[in-house]
Coordinates of C-alpha atoms in Angstrom, one line a residue:
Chain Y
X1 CA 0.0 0.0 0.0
X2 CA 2.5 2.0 1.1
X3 CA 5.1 1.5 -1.6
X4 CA 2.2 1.4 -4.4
X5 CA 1.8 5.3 -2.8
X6 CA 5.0 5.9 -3.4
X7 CA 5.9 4.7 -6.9
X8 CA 1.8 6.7 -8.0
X9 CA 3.5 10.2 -6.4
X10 CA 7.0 9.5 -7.8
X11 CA 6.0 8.7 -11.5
X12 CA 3.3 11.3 -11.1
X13 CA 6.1 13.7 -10.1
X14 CA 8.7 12.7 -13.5
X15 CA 5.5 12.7 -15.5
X16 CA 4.7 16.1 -14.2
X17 CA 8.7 17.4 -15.1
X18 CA 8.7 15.6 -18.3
X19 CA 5.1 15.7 -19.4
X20 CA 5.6 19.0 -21.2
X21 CA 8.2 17.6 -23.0
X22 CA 6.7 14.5 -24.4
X23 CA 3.3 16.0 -25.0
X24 CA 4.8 18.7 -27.5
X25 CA 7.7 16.7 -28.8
X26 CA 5.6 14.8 -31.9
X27 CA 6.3 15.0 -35.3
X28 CA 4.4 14.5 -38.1
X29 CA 5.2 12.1 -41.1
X30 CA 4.5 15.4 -43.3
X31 CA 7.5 17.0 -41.4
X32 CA 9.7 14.3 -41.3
X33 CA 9.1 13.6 -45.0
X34 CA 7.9 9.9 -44.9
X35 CA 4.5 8.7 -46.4
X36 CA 1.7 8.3 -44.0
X37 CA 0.0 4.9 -43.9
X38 CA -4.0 4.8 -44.6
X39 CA -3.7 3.6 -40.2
X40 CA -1.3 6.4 -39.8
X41 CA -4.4 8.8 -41.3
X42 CA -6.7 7.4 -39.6
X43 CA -4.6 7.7 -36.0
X44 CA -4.0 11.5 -37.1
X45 CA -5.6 13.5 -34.5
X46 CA -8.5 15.6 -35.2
X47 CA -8.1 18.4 -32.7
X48 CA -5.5 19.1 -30.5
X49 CA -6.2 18.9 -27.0
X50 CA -5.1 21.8 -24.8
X51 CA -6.0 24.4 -22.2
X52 CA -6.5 28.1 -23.1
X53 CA -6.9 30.0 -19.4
X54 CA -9.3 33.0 -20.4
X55 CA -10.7 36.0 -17.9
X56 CA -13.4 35.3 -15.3
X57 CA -15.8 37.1 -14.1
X58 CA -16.7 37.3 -10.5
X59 CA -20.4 35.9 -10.9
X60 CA -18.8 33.1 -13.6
X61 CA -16.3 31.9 -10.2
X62 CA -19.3 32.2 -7.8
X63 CA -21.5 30.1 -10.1
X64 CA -18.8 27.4 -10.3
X65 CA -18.2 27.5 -6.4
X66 CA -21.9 27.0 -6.0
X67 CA -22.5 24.1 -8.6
X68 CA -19.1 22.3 -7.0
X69 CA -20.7 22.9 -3.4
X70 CA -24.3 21.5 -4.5
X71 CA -22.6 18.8 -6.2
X72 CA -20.6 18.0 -3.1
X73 CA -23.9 17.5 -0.7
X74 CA -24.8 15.2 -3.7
X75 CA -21.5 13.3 -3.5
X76 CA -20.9 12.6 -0.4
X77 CA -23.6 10.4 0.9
X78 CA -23.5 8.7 -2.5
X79 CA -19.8 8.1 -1.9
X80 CA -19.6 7.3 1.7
X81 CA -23.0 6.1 2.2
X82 CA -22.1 4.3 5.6
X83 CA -20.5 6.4 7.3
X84 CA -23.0 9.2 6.3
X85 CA -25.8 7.0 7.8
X86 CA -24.2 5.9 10.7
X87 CA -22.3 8.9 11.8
X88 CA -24.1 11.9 10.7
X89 CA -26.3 13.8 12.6
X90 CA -27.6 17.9 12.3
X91 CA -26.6 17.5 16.0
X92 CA -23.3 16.2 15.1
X93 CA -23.3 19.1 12.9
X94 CA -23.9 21.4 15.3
X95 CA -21.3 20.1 17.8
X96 CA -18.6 19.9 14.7
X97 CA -19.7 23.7 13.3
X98 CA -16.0 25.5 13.7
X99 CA -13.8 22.7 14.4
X100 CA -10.8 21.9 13.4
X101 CA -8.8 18.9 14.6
X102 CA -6.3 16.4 13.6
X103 CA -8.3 13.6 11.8
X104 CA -6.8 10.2 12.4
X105 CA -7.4 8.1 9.4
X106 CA -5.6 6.2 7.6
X107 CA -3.2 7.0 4.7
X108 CA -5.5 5.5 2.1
X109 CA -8.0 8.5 3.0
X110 CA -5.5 11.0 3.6
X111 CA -2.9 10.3 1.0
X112 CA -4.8 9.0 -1.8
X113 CA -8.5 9.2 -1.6
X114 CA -8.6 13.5 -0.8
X115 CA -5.4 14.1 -3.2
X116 CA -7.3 12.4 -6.1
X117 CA -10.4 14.2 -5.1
X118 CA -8.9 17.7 -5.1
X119 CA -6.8 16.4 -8.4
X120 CA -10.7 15.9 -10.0
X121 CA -11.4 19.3 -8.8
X122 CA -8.2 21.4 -10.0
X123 CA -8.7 19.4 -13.5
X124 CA -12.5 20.9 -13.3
X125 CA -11.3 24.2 -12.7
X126 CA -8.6 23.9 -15.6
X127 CA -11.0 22.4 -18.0
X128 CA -13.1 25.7 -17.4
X129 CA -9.9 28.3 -18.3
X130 CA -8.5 29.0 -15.1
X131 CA -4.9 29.3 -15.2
X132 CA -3.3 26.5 -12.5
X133 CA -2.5 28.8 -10.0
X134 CA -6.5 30.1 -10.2
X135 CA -7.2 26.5 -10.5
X136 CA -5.5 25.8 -7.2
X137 CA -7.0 28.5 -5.5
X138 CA -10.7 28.0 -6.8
X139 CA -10.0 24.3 -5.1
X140 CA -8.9 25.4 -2.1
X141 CA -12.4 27.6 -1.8
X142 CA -14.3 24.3 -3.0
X143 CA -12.7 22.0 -0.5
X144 CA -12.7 24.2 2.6
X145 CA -16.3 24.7 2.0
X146 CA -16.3 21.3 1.9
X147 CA -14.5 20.8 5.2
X148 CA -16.5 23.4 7.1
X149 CA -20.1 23.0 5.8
X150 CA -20.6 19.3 4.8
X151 CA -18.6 16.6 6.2
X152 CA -18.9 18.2 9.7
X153 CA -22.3 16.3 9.6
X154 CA -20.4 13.5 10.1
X155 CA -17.0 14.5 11.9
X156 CA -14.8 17.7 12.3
X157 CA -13.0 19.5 9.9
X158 CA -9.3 18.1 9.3
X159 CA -5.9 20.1 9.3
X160 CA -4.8 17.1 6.6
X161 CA -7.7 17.4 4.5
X162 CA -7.8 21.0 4.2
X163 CA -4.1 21.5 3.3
X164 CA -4.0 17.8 1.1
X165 CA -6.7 18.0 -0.9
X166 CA -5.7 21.3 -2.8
X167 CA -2.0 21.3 -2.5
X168 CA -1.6 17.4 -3.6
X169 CA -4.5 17.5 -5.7
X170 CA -2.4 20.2 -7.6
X171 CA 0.6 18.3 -7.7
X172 CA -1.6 14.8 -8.8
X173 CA -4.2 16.9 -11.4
X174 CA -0.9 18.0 -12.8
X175 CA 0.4 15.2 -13.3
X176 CA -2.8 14.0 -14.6
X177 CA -2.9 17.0 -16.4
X178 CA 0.3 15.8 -18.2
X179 CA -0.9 12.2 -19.2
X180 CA -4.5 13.1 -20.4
X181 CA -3.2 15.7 -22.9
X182 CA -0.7 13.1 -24.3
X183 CA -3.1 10.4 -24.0
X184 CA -6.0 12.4 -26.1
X185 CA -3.3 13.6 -28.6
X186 CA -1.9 10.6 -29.9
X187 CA -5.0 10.0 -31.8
X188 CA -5.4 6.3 -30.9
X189 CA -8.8 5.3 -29.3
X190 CA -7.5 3.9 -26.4
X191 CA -5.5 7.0 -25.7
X192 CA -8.5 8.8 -25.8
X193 CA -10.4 6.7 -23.9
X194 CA -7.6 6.4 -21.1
X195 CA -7.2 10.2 -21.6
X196 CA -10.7 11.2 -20.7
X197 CA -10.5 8.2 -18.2
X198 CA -7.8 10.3 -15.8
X199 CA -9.8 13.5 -16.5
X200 CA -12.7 13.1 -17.3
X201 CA -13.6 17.0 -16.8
X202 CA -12.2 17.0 -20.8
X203 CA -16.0 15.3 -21.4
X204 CA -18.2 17.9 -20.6
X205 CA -19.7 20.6 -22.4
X206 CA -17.5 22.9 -21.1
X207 CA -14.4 21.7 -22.2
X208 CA -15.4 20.1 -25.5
X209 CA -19.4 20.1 -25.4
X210 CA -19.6 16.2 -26.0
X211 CA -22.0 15.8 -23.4
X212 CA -24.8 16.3 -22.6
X213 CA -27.5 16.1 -19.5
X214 CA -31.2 17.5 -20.2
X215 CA -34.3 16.7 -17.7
X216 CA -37.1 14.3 -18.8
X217 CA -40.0 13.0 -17.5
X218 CA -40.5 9.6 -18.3
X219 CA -43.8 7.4 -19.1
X220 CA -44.9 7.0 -15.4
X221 CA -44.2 10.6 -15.6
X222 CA -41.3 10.1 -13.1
X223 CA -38.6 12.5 -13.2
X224 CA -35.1 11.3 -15.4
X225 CA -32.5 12.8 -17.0
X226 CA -31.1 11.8 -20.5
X227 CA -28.1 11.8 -21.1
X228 CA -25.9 12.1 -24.5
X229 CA -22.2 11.6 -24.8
X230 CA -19.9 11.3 -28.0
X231 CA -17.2 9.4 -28.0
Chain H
X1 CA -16.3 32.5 18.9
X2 CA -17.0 30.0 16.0
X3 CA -19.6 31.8 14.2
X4 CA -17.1 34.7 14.4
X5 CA -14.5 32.3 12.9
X6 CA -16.9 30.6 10.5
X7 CA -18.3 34.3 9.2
X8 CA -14.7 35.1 8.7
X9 CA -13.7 32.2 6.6
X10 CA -17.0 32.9 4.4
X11 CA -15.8 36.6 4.0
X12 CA -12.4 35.4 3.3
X13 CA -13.3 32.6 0.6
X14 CA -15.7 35.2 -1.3
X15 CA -13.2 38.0 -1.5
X16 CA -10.5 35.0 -2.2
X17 CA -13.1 34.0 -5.3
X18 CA -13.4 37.5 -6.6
X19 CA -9.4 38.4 -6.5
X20 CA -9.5 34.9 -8.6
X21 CA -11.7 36.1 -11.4
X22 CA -9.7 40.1 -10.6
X23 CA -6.4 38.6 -11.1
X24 CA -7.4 38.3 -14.5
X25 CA -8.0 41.6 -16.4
X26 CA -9.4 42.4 -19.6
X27 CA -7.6 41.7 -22.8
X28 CA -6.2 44.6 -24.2
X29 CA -6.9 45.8 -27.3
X30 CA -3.5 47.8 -28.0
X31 CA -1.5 46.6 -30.7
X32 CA 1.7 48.4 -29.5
X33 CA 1.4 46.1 -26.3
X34 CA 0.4 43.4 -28.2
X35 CA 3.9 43.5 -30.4
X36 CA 6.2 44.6 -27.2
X37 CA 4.3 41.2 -25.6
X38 CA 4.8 39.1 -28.5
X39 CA 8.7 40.2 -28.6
X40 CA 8.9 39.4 -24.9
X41 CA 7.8 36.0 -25.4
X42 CA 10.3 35.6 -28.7
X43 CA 12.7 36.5 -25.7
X44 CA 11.8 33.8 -23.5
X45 CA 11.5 30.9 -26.5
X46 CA 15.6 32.4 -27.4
X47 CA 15.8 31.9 -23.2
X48 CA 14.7 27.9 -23.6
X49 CA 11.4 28.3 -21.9
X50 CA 8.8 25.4 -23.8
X51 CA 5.8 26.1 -22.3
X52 CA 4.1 29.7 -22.9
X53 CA 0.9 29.9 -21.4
X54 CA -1.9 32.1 -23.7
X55 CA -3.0 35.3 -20.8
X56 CA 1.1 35.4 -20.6
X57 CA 0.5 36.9 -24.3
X58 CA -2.3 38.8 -24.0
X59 CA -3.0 39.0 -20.0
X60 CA -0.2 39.8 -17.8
X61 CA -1.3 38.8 -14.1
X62 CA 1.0 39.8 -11.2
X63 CA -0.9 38.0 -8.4
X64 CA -0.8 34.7 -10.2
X65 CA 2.9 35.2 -11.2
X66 CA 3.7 35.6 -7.5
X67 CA 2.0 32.5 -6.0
X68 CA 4.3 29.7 -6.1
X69 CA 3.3 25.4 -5.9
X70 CA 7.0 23.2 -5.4
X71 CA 6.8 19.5 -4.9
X72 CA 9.7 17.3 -4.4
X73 CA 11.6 14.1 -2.2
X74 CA 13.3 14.5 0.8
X75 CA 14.7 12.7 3.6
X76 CA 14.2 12.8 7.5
X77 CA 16.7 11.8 10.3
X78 CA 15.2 11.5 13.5
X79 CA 15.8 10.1 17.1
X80 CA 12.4 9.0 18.7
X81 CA 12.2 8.7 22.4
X82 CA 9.3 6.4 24.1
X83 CA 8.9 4.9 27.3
X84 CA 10.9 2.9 29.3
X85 CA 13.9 4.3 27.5
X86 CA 13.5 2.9 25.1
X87 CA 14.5 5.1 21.7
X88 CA 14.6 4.2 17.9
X89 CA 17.5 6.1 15.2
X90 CA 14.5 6.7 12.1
X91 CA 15.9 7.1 8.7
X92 CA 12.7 8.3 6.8
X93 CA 11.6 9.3 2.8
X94 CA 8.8 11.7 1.8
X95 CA 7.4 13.8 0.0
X96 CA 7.2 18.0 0.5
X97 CA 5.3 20.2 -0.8
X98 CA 4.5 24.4 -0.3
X99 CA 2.6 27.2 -1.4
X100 CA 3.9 30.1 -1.1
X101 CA 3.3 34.3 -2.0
X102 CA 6.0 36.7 -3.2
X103 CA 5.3 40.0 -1.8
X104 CA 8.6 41.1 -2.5
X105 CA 11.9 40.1 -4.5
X106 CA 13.4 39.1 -1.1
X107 CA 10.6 37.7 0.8
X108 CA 7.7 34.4 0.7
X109 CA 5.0 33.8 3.0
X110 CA 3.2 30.5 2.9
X111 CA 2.1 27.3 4.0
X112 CA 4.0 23.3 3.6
X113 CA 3.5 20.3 4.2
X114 CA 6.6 17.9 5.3
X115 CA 5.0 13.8 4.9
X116 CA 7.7 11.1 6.0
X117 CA 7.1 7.2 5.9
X118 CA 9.1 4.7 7.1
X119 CA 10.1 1.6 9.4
X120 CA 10.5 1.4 13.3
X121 CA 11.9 -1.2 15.6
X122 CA 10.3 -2.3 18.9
X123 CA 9.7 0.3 20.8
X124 CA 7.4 0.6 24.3
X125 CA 4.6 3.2 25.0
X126 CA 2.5 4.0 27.6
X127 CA -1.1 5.2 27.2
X128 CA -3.7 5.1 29.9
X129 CA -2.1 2.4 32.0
X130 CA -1.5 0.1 29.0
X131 CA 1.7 -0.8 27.9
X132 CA 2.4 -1.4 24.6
X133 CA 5.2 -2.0 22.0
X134 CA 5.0 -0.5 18.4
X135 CA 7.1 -1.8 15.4
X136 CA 6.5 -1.5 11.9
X137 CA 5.3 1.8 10.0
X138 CA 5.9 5.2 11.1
X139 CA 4.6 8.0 9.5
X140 CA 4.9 11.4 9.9
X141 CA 2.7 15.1 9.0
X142 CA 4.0 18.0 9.2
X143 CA 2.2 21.5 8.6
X144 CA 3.3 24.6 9.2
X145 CA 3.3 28.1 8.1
X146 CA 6.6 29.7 6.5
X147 CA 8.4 32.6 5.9
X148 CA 11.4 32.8 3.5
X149 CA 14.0 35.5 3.6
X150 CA 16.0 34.9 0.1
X151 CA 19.7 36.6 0.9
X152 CA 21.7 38.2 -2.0
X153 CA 24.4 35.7 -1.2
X154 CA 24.7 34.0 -4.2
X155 CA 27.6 30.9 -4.1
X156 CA 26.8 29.7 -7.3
X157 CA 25.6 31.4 -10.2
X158 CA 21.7 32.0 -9.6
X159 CA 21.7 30.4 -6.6
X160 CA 20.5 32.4 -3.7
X161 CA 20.6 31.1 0.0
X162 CA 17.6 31.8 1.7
X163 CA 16.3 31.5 5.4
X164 CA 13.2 29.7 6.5
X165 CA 11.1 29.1 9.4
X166 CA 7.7 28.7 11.3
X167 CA 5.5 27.7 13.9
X168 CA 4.7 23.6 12.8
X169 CA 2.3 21.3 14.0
X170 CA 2.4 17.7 13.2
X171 CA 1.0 14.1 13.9
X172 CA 2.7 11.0 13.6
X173 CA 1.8 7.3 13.9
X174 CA 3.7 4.2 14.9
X175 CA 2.1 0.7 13.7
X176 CA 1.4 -1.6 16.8
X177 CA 1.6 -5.0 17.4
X178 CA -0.8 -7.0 19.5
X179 CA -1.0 -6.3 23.4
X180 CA -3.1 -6.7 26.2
X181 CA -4.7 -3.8 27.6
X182 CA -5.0 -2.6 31.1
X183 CA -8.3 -4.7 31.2
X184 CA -6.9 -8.0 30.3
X185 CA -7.9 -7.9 26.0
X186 CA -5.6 -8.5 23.6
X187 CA -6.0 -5.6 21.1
X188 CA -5.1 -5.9 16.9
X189 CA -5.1 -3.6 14.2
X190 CA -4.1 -0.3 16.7
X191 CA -1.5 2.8 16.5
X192 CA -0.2 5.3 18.5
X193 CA -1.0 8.9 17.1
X194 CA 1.0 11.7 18.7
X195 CA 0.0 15.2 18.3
X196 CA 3.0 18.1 18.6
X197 CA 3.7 21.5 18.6
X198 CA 7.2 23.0 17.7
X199 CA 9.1 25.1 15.3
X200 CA 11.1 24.5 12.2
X201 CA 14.0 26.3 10.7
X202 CA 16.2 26.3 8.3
X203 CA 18.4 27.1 5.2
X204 CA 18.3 26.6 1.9
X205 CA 19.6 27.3 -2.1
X206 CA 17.1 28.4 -4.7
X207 CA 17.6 29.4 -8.3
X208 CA 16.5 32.5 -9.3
X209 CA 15.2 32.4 -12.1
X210 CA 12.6 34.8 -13.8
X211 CA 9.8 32.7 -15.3
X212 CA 7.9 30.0 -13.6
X213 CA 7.6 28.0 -16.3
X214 CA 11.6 27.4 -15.9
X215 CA 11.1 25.7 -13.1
X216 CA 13.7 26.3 -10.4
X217 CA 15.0 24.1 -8.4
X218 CA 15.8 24.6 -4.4
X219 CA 18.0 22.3 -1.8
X220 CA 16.8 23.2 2.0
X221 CA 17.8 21.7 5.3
X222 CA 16.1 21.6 8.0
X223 CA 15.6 21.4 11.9
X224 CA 12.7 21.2 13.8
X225 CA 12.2 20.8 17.6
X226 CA 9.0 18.9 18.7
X227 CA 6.6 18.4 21.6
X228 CA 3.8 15.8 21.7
X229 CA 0.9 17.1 23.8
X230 CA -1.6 14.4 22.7
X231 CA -0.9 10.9 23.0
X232 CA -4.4 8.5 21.1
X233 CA -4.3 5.1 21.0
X234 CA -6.0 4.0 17.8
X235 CA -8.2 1.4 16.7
X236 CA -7.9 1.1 13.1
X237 CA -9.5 -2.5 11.9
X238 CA -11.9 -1.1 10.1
X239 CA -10.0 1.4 7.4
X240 CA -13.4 3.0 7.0
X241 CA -14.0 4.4 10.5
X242 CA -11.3 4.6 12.6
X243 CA -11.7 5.3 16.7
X244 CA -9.9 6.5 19.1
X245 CA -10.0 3.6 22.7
X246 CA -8.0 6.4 24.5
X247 CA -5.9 9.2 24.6
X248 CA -3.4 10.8 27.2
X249 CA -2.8 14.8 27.8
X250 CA 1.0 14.9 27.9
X251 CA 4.3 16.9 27.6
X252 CA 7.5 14.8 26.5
X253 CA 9.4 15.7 23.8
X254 CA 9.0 12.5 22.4
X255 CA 10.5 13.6 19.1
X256 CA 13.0 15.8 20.2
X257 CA 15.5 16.7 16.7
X258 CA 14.4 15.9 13.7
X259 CA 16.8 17.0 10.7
X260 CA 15.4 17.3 7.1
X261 CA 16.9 17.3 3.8
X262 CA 14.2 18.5 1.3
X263 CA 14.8 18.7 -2.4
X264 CA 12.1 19.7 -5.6
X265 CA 11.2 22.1 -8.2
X266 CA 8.8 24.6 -9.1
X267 CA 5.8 23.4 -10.4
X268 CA 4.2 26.3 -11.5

């Protein structure tokens, strides 16, 4: 477990130095004067996958906060469903409001699970134009709201949590960061599919708009949503 | 005195979420600023630079240029005292990481993160009347806030040595093996969390280098004196939920000197 942590943060880490490198460093057949095969065309990328960081408005952040905050009240009893039965409580709440402690859990939570989340959410950020400083930052106010508002329903705030989860998530989502770009760029299908796998922010409308999610109601007349993704 | 906290972090995550979208001005439309920008970045390609992000053509943002993310390895040599004099050498790996704010050329304020794994021998704890030995895993946290003083003493070309410290708070946990409790169980799957206060300081070289995108590196080392003021015996079986069976309100400095050698880059 351990070791496996070490080897995911140290590759993550090379792939982070070097991903710039390898991500830019193709050459096409055209430029190297040999003849493309009819498998060669068909790999040939069709866009070129990037980030372009563009202005914000203040309303345009808040909006973002405030869907990433709903979503959160969504995500985490869907995500931790036991221990948001079994510990949570609006008194709990109430007794946790303000808190701040050292949380004692193990590495798995505080090393991988809250890294990879705050990874998700700097990649969201990204995927929307914000540079990766902004990016950091816009996690940081996601996952102290986080911190201080929803998981206190079922225990405090944690000093690991609130530093790991932006700070590693940086260092993770830019590794990820890294990977996905080369991984959608190569053209190749599973690339693309691993690609969008690591970050899969790059599927939504507002990265590339090939999803998307429209309410329905359905022929009980229950509520649904459909859903339409391009692949 | 927590609502006054709580209403304070709200004011302080909404101003922090408009300076986010303020850091970012309007694009200019000035074609004499456009060319002197597009000749500045011809500079930095010359320079060896291979990423250029877009707003750096068309949106200079001093805020953003001035916070700094760096990530790297480093190493941690520690004595660690428990009871019954008994005392393990630790020779730990990690992984650092800091954020930190340039508010001038010679100064960064900040937060970091110190995280250290490794292996200790058999050593003997006291918690609550129980006696217990702990072998196995050790790992260490380490937060603190920084300040950096970068000096104009410069050994090597573009290396600066600079001066660190702060205030540092830290947990750290020591695997355990079986024992019996005070009552007469025999107890699996626990660890021994110790809470401490202390202060770390330092030295370091940097390079200074004018873009980000370069990505300097830095060497520091480091020394940190430690108290435990919180002793928890843990009862982690189930990964999921972990509890704490006890915990002790003490003052030994069971982690006297720790020395670290800390190592990385600039991420961005």
């Amino acid at each position: 477990m351990k070791g496996s942590l070490i080897v995911i943060f140290v590759s993550l880490f090379i792939c982070q130095v070097l991903g710039q490198s390898f991500a830019y460093a193709e050459v096409s057949p055209a430029q190297s004067g040999q003849k493309e095969s009819k498998l060669g065309q068909s790999r040939r990328p069709k866009y070129f996958y990037s980030y372009f960081d563009r202005s914000h408005e203040r309303q345009e952040s808040l909006h973002y906060i405030a869907a990433v905050y709903a979503m959160s009240w969504g995500f985490y009893p869907l995500t931790q469903p036991k221990t948001f039965m079994r510990d949570g409580s609006f008194r709990n709440y109430r007794h946790n409001f303000g808190r701040l402690v050292f949380d004692q859990d193990e590495p798995f939570w505080n090393w991988f699970v809250h890294p990879l989340s705050g990874s998700q959410l700097y990649l969201f950020y990204r995927a929307n134009g914000y540079s990766r400083s902004s990016s950091l930052g816009m996690s940081f106010i996601s996952s102290t709201l986080f911190e201080f508002t929803v998981e206190i329903y079922s225990e405090p705030a944690s000093v690991q949590d609130l530093y790991q989860t932006p700070i590693l998530g940086a260092v993770l989502g830019m590794g990820l960061e890294g990977i996905s770009m080369y991984l959608l760029n190569t053209g190749n299908p599973v690339g693309k599919f691993f690609g969008h796998l690591v970050n899969p922010s790059t599927l939504f409308w507002f990265y590339e708009g090939k999803i998307q999610l429209s309410p329905t109601i359905n022929r009980w007349g229950g509520p649904g949503l459909n859903l339409y993704a391009e692949f | 005195m927590r609502n006054l906290f709580f209403i304070t972090l709200i004011y302080c995550l909404v101003n922090m979420a408009s300076a986010s979208s303020q850091e970012v001005p309007k694009i200019k439309n000035d074609p004499a600023w456009l060319q002197k920008k597009i000749e500045e970045i011809g500079e930095k390609i010359k320079t060896g630079v291979s990423h250029i992000e877009v707003p750096e053509l068309i949106l200079p943002s001093k805020v953003r240029e001035r916070l700094v993310l760096r990530a790297g390895p480093g190493i941690t040599q520690r004595k660690i005292h428990a009871s019954n004099k008994t005392e393990d050498n630790l020779l730990a790996g990690g992984f650092t990481t800091s954020f930190t704010y340039t508010p001038h050329l010679q100064w960064e304020v900040g937060i970091a993160s110190y995280i250290y794994f490794g292996k200790i021998d058999r050593l003997e704890y006291a918690v609550n009347g129980n006696t217990v030995h702990g072998n196995g895993s050790f790992r260490s946290t380490t937060f603190l806030p920084i300040v950096k003083y970068i000096t104009d003493i410069s050994p090597k070309n573009a290396w600066n040595l600079y001066l660190t410290g702060g205030p540092a708070w830290s947990l750290q946990s020591f695997k355990l093996q079986s024992f019996i409790d005070s009552h007469g169980v025999v107890r699996n799957h626990h660890k021994i969390t110790y809470e401490s206060r202390g202060a770390v300081i330092g030295f370091g070289f940097q390079e200074m280098l004018m873009y980000k995108e370069l990505h300097a590196a830095y060497v520091e080392f480091l020394y940190s004196y430690m108290e435990a003021h919180k002793v928890n015996l843990v009862d982690s079986s189930d990964f999921t939920k972990v509890q704490t069976v006890s915990y002790d309100d003490q003052k030994s400095p069971i982690n006297g000197n720790i020395f670290m050698l800390n190592f990385g880059i600039v991420l961005f």
